[in-house]
Short mmCIF file of C-alpha atoms and ligand atoms in Angstrom, two decimals:
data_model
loop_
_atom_site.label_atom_id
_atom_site.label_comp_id
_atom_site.label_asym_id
_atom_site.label_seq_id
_atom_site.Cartn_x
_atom_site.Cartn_y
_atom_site.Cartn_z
CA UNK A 135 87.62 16.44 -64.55
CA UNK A 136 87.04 16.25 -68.44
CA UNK A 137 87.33 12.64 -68.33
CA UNK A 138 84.44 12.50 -66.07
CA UNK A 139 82.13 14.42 -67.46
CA UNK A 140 83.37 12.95 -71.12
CA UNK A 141 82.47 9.11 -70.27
CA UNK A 142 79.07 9.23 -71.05
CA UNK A 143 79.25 11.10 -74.24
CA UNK A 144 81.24 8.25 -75.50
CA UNK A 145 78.23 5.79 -75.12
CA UNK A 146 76.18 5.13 -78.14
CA UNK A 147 75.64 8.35 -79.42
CA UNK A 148 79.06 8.65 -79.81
CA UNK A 149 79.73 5.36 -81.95
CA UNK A 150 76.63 6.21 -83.97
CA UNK A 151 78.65 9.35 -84.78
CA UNK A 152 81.20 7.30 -85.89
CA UNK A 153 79.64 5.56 -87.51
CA UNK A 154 77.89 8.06 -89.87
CA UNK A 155 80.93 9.72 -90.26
CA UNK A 156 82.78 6.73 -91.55
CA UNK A 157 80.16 5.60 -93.95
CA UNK A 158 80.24 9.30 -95.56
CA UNK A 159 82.50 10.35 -98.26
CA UNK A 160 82.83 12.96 -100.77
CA UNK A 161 82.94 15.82 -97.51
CA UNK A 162 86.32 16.40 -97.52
CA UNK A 163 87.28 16.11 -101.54
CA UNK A 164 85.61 18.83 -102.57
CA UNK A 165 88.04 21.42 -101.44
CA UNK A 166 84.71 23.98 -100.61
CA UNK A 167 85.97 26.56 -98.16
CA UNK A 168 84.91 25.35 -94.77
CA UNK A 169 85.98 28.19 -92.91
CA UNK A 170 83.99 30.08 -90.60
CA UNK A 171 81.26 32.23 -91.97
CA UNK A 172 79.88 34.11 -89.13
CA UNK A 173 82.82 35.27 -87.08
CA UNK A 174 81.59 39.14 -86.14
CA UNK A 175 84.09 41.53 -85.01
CA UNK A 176 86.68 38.93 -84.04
CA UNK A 177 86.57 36.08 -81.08
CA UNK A 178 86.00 36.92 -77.25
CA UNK A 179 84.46 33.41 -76.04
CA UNK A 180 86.54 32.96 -72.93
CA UNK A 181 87.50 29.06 -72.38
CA UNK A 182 86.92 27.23 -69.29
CA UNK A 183 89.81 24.58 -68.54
CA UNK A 184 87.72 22.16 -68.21
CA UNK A 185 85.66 22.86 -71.12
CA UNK A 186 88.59 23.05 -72.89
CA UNK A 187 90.20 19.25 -71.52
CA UNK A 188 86.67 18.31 -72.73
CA UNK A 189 87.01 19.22 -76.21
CA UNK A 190 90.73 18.55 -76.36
CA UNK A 191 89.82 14.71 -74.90
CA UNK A 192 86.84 14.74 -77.32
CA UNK A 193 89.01 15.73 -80.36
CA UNK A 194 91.49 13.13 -80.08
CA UNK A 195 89.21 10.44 -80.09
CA UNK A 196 87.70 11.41 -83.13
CA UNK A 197 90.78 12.37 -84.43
CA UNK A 198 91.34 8.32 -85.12
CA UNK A 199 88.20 8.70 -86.97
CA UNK A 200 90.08 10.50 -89.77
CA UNK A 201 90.67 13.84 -92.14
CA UNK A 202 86.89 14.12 -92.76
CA UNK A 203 85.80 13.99 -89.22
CA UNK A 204 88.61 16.48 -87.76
CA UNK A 205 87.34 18.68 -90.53
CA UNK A 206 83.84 18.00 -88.89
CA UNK A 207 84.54 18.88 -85.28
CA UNK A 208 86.93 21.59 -86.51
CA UNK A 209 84.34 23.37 -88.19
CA UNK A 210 81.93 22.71 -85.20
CA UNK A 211 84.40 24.15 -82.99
CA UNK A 212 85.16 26.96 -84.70
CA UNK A 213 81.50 28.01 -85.47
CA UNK A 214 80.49 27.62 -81.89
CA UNK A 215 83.67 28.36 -79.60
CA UNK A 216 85.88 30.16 -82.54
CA UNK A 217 88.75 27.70 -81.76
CA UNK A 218 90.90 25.93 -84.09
CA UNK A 219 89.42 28.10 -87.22
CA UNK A 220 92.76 29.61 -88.38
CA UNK A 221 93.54 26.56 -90.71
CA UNK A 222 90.62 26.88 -93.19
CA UNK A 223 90.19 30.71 -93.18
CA UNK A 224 92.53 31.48 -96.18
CA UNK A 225 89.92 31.90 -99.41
CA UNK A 226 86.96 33.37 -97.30
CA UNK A 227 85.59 35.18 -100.23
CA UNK A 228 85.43 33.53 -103.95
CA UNK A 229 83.15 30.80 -102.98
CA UNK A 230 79.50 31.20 -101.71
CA UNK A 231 78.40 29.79 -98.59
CA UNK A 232 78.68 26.05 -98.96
CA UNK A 233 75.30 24.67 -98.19
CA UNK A 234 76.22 22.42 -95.06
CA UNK A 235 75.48 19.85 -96.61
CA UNK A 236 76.97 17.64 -93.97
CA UNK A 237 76.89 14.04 -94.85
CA UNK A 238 75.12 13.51 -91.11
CA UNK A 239 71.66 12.71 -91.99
CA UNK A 240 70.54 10.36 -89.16
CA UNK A 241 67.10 10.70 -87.53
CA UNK A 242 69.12 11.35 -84.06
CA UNK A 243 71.17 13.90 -85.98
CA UNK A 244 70.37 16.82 -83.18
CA UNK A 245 70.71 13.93 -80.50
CA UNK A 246 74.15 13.14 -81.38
CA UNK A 247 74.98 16.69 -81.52
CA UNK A 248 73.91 17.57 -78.43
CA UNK A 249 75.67 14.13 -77.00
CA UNK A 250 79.00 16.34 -78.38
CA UNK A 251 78.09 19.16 -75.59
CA UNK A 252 78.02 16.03 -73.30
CA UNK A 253 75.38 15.49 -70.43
CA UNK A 254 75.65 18.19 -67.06
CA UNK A 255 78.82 18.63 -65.66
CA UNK A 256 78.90 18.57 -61.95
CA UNK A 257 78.67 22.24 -61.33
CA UNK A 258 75.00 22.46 -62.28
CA UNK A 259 73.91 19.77 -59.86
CA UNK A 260 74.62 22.10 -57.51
CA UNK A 261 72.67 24.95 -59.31
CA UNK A 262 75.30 27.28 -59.62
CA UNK A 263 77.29 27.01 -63.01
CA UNK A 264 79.48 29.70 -62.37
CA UNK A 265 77.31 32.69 -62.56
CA UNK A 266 79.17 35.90 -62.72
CA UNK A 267 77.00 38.41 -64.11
CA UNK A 268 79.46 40.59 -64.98
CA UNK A 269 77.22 43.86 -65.79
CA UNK A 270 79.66 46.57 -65.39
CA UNK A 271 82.19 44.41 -67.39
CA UNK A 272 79.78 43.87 -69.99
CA UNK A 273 79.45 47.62 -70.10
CA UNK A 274 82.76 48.49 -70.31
CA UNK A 275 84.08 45.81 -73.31
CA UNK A 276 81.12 46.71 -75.26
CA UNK A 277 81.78 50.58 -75.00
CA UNK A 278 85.48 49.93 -75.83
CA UNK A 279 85.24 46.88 -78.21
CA UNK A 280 81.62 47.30 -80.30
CA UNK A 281 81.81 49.73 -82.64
CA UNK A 282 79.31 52.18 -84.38
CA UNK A 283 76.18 50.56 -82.52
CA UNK A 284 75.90 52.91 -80.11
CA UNK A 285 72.05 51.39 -79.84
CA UNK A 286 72.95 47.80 -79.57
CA UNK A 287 75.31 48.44 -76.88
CA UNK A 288 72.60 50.93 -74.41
CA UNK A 289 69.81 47.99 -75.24
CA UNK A 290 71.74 44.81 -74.54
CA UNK A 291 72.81 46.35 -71.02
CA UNK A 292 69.89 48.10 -69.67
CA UNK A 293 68.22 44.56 -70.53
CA UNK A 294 70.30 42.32 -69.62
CA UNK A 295 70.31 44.23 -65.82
CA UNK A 296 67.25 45.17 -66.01
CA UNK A 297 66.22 41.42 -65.91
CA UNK A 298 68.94 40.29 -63.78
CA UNK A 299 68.62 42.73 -61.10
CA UNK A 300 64.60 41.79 -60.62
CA UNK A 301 64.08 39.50 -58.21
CA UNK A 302 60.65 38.12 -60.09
CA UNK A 303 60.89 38.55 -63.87
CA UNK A 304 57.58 37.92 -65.30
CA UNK A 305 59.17 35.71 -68.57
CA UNK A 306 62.25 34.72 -69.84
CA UNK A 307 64.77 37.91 -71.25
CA UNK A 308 64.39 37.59 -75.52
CA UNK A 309 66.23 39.94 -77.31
CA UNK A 310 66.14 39.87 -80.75
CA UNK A 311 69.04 41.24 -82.82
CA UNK A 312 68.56 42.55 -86.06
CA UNK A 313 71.22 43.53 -88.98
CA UNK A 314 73.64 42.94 -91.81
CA UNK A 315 76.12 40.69 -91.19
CA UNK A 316 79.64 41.64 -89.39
CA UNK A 317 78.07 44.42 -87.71
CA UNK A 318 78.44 42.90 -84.29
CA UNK A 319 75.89 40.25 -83.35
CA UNK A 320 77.72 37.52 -82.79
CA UNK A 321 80.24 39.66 -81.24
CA UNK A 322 77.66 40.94 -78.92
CA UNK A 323 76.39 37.61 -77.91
CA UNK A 324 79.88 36.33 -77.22
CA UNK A 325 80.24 39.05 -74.89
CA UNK A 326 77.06 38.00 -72.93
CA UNK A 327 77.53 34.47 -72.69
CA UNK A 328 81.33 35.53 -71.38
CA UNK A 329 80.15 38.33 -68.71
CA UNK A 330 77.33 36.23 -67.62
CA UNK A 331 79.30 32.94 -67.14
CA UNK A 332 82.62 31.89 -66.19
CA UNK A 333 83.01 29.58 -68.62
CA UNK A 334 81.28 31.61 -71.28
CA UNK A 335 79.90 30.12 -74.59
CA UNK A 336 81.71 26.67 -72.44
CA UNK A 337 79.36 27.16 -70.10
CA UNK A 338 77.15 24.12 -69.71
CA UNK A 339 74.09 26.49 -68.67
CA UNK A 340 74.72 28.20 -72.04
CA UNK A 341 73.82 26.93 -75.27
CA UNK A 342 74.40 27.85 -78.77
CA UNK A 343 72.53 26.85 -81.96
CA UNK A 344 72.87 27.58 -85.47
CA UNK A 345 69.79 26.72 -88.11
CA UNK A 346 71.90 25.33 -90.40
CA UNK A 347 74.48 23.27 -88.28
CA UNK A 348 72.35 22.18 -85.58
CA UNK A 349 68.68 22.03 -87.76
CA UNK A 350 70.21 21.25 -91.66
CA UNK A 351 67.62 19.08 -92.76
CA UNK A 352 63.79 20.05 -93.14
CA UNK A 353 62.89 16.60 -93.00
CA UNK A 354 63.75 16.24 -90.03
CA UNK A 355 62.20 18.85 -88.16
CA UNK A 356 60.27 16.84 -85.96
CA UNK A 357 62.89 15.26 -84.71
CA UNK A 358 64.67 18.47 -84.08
CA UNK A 359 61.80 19.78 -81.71
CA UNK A 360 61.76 16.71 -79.90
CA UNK A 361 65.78 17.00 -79.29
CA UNK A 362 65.94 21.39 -79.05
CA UNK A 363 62.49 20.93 -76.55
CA UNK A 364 64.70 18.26 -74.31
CA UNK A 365 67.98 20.24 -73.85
CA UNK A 366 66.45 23.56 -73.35
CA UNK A 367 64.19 22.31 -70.19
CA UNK A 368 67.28 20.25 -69.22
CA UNK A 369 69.31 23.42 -69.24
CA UNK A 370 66.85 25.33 -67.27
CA UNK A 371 66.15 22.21 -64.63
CA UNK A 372 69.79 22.14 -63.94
CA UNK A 373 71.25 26.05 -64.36
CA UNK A 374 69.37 28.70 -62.46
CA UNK A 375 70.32 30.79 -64.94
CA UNK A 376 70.63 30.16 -68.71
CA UNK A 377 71.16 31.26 -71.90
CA UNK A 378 70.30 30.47 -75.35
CA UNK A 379 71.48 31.79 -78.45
CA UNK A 380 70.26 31.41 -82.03
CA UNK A 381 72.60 32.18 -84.66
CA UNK A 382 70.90 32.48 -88.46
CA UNK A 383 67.65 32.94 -86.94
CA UNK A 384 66.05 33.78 -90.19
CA UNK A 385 66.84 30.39 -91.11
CA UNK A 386 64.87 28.39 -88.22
CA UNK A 387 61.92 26.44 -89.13
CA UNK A 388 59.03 27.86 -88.12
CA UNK A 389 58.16 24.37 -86.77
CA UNK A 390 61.49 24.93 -84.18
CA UNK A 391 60.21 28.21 -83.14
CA UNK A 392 56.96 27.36 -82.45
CA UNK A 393 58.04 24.31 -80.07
CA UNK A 394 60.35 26.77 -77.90
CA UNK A 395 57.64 29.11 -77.41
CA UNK A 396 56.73 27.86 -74.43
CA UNK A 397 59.84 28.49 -72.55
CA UNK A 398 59.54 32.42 -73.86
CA UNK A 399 56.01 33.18 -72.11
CA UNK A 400 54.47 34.33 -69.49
CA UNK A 401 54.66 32.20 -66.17
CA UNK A 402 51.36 30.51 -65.77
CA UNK A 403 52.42 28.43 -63.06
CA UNK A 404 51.10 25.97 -64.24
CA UNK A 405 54.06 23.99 -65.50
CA UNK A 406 56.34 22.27 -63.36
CA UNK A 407 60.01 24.14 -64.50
CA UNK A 408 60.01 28.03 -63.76
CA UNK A 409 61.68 29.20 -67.03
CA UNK A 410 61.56 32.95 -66.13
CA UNK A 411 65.35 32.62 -64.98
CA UNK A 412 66.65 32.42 -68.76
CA UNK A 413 67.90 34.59 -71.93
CA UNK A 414 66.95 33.53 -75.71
CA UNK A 415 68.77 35.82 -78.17
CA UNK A 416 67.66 35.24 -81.53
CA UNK A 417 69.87 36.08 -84.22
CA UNK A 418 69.43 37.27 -87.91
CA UNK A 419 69.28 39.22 -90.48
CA UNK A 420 66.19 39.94 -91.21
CA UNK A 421 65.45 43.84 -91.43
CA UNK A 422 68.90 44.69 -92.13
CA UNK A 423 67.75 46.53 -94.95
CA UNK A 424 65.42 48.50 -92.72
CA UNK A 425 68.14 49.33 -90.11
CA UNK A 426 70.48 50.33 -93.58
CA UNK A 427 68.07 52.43 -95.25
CA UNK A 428 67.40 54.31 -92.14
CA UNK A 429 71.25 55.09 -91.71
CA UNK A 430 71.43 56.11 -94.89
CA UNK A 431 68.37 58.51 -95.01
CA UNK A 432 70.08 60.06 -91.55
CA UNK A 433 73.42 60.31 -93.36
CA UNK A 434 72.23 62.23 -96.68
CA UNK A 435 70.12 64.24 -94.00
CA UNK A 436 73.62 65.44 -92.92
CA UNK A 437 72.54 63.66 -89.52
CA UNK A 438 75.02 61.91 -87.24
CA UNK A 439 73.95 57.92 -86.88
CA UNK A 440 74.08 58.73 -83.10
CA UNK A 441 70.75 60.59 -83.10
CA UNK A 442 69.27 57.35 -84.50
CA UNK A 443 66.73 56.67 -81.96
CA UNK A 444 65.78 52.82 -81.08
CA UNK A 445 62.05 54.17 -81.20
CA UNK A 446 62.34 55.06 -84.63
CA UNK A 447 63.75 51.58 -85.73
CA UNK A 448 61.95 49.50 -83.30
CA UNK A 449 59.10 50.78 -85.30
CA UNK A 450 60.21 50.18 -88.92
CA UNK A 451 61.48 46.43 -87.43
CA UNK A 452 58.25 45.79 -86.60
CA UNK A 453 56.41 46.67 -89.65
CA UNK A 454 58.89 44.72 -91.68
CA UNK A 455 58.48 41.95 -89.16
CA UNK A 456 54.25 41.87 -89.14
CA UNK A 457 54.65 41.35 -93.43
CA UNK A 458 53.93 38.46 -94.52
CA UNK A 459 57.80 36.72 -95.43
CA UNK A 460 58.93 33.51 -95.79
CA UNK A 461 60.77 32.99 -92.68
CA UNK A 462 60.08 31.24 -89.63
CA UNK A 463 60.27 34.05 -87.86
CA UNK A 464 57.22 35.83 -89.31
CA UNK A 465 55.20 32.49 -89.69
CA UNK A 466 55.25 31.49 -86.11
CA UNK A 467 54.08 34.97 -85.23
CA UNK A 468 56.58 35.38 -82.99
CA UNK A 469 56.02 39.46 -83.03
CA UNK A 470 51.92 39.01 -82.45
CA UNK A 471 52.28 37.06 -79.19
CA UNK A 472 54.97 39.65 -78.17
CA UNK A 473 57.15 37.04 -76.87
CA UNK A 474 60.35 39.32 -78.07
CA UNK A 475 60.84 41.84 -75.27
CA UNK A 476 63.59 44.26 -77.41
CA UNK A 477 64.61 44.60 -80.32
CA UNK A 478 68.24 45.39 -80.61
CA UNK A 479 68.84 46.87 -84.59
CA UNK A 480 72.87 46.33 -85.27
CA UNK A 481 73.76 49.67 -88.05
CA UNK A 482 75.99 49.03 -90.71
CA UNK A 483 79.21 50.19 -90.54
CA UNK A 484 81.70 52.54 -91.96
CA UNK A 485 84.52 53.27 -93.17
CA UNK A 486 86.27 54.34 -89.29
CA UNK A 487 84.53 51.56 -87.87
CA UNK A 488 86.07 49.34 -89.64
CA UNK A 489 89.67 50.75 -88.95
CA UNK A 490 88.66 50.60 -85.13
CA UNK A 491 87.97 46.80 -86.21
CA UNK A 492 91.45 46.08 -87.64
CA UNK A 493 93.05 48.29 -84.65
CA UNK A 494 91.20 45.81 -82.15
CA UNK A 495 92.67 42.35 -84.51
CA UNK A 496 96.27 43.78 -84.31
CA UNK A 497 95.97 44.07 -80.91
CA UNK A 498 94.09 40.92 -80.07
CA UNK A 499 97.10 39.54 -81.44
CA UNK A 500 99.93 42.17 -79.72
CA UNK A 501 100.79 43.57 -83.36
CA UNK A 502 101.87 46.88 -83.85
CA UNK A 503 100.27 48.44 -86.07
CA UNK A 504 99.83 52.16 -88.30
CA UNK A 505 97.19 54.13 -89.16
CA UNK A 506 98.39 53.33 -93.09
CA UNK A 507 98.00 49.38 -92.35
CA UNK A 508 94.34 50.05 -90.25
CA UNK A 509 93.62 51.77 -93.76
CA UNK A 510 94.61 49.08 -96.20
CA UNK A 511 92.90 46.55 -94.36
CA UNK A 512 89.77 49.00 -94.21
CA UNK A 513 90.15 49.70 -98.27
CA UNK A 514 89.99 46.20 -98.76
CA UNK A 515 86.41 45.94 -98.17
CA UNK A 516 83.38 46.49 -100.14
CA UNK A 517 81.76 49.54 -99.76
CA UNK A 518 77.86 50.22 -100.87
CA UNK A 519 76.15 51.87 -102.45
CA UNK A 520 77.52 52.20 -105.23
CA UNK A 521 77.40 55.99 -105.45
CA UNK A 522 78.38 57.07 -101.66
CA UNK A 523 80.37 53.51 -100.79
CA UNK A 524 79.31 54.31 -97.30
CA UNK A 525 78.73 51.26 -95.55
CA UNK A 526 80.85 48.28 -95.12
CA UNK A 527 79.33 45.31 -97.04
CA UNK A 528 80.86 42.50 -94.67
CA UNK A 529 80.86 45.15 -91.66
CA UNK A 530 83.80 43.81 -89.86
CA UNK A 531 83.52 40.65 -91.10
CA UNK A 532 87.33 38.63 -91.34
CA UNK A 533 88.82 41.95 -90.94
CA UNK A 534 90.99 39.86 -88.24
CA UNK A 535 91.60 37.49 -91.03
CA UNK A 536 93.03 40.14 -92.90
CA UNK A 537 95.67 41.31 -91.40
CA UNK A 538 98.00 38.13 -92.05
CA UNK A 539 98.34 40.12 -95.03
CA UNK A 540 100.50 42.33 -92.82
CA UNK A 541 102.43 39.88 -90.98
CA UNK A 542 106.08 39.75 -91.66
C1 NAG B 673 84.33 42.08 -65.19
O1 NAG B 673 84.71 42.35 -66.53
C2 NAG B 673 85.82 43.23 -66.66
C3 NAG B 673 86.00 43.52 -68.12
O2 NAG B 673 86.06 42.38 -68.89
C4 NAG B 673 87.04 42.57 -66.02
O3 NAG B 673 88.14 43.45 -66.13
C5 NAG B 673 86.75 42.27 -64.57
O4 NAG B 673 87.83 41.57 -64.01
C6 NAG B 673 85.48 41.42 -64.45
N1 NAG B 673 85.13 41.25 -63.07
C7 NAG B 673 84.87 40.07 -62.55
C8 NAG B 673 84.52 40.06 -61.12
O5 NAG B 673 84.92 39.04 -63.19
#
């Protein structure tokens, strides 16, 4: 089955991939840390088989290619499906963020990328995809796996059902998910795409795009709307039910947003493709001060984070979101044309929280483990501010990384 579904993605696109790959050097001799940046609260992406034969198939052939390009899909792989990411994840915290500066600078850069997810398996011909919807399992992994967000968790499910369970939504389901980074986002979005589809994050009705990897190069933007307008109405022609995620939201050209907006209003019917039947999360970190501030006026207040309400943050969220910034976000006035049905604010974490994080890594990976080792790991990250070290500055961030400390 992956052959099959692999044979056209080997066509042109592919060799122009190889192409621009070959002619680039320099990548893979800098020795930057290429390992994953983003990886909240630990992997739950759930792999097909055949998404799997797919990549395996798709990473031999370009293993031929070379060092640089396995380092390539690698990092792909591990930034989208969080597989193969355990050989680069040693020095995940001297160097800064390297700047992506991929060496693919084509015109058809998002074209080839998207030629990677190859074209529609057969399962969405027949409009089904492998739909599972699994609400009360989404419920119960978030309760026991997501921790300290108790608002995250009661928003994403009453929305996510909420919208599933009516038979005539009157737009597509956009969430947008707001807060530091490690405190669950990612994780939470994982755990959608995998409740919602078989095949999770595999799923060829679900699609995931991150600014910076998918969208690097400013120059290219138009190009990018032409190629992010295409496989988001080909997604929704063939799934009747899909899903889009945007990691580093913050980061999206305005330009980007404002082509998808379409596919986030209200039905006119008008248009030919009904796009009511699909979920856009979006994201980022934008007002994760907000959301921190706000925890830590309840803490000093000698108030548990549990009687946050969403009200009350929904509110600051949007204030911070109607200023005037320099992200896409507030420039395509998103917020105004209230195409963003809930906000979903992500707290920052503490100390316990992050124990309850290390717990979960150990036994992701059937480790024992002691409350002594669940507090090393947890005293190895930066707590702010300075004066009460409170909150986690990574949240949960390559906590799972950390325990190989603790392996015999
Ligand atoms: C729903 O999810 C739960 C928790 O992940 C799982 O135990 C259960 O088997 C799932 N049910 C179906 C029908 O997939």
């Amino acid at each position: 089955m992956g052959q099959s579904v692999l044979l056209p993605c080997l066509g042109l696109a592919c060799s122009l991939l190889l192409l621009l790959l070959g002619g680039s050097e320099g990548l893979g001799s800098r020795g930057e840390n290429w390992g994953p940046q983003e990886e909240d609260q630990g992997a739950v992406a759930e792999g097909g088989p055949w998404g799997r034969a797919r990549y395996e198939a798709l990473k031999k052939h370009f293993g031929a290619v070379g060092a640089l390009s396995k380092q390539y899909w690698q990092l792909l792989a591990c930034k989208v499906w969080q597989e193969g990411c355990e050989e680069e994840q040693e020095e995940d915290e001297s160097s800064p963020r390297p700047g992506w500066s991929l060496p693919l600078v084509g015109q058809d850069y998002l074209e080839i990328l998207s030629a990677w997810y190859c074209s529609f398996g057969k399962c969405c011909e027949t409009g089904d995809c492998r739909v599972v919807n699994n609400i009360t399992g989404l419920e119960l992994d978030l309760s026991g796996q997501l921790h300290g967000q108790h608002l995250a968790k009661e928003v994403v499910v009453r929305a996510v059902q909420g919208f599933l369970q009516s038979p005539r939504p009157e737009k597509a389901l956009v969430l947008s998910f707001h807060g530091w980074s490690g405190t669950g986002k990612n994780f939470v979005a994982r755990m959608v795409a995998s409740h919602l589809y078989r095949d999770g994050l595999k799923s060829e009705c679900v699609r995931m795009f991150i600014s910076l990897f998918h969208f690097p190069h400013h120059n290219y933007v138009d190009s990018y709307k032409v190629q992010l307008k295409k496989q988001i109405s080909e997604t929704i022609q063939l799934c009747k039910q899909s899903l889009f995620i945007f990691d580093e939201a913050e980061k999206l050209h305005f330009g980007l947003l404002d082509a998808i907006k379409p596919f986030m209003a209200r039905f006119d019917n008008k248009g030919q493709v009904d796009y009511r039947r699909s979920i856009f999360l979006f994201l980022s970190n934008i007002g994760g001060n907000t959301i921190n501030e706000v925890a830590l006026d309840f803490w000093r207040a000698g108030r548990a984070r549990e009687e946050i309400s969403l009200e009350f943050l929904e509110q600051q969220l949007r204030l911070e979101l109607l200023e005037p910034a320099d992200n896409g976000y507030a420039r395509s006035h998103f917020l105004e044309e209230n195409l963003i049905d809930f906000f979903v604010p992500f707290l920052p974490l503490e100390y316990r929280h992050v124990k309850l994080c290390a717990r979960d890594a150990f036994l992701a990976r059937g480790l024992p483990y002691t409350e002594a080792a669940l507090d090393e790991v947890a005293r190895m990250m930066v707590f702010v501010p300075k004066e009460e070290k409170l909150f986690s500055a990574q949240g949960c961030k390559s906590v799972s990384q950390r325990i190989n400390y603790f392996l015999p």
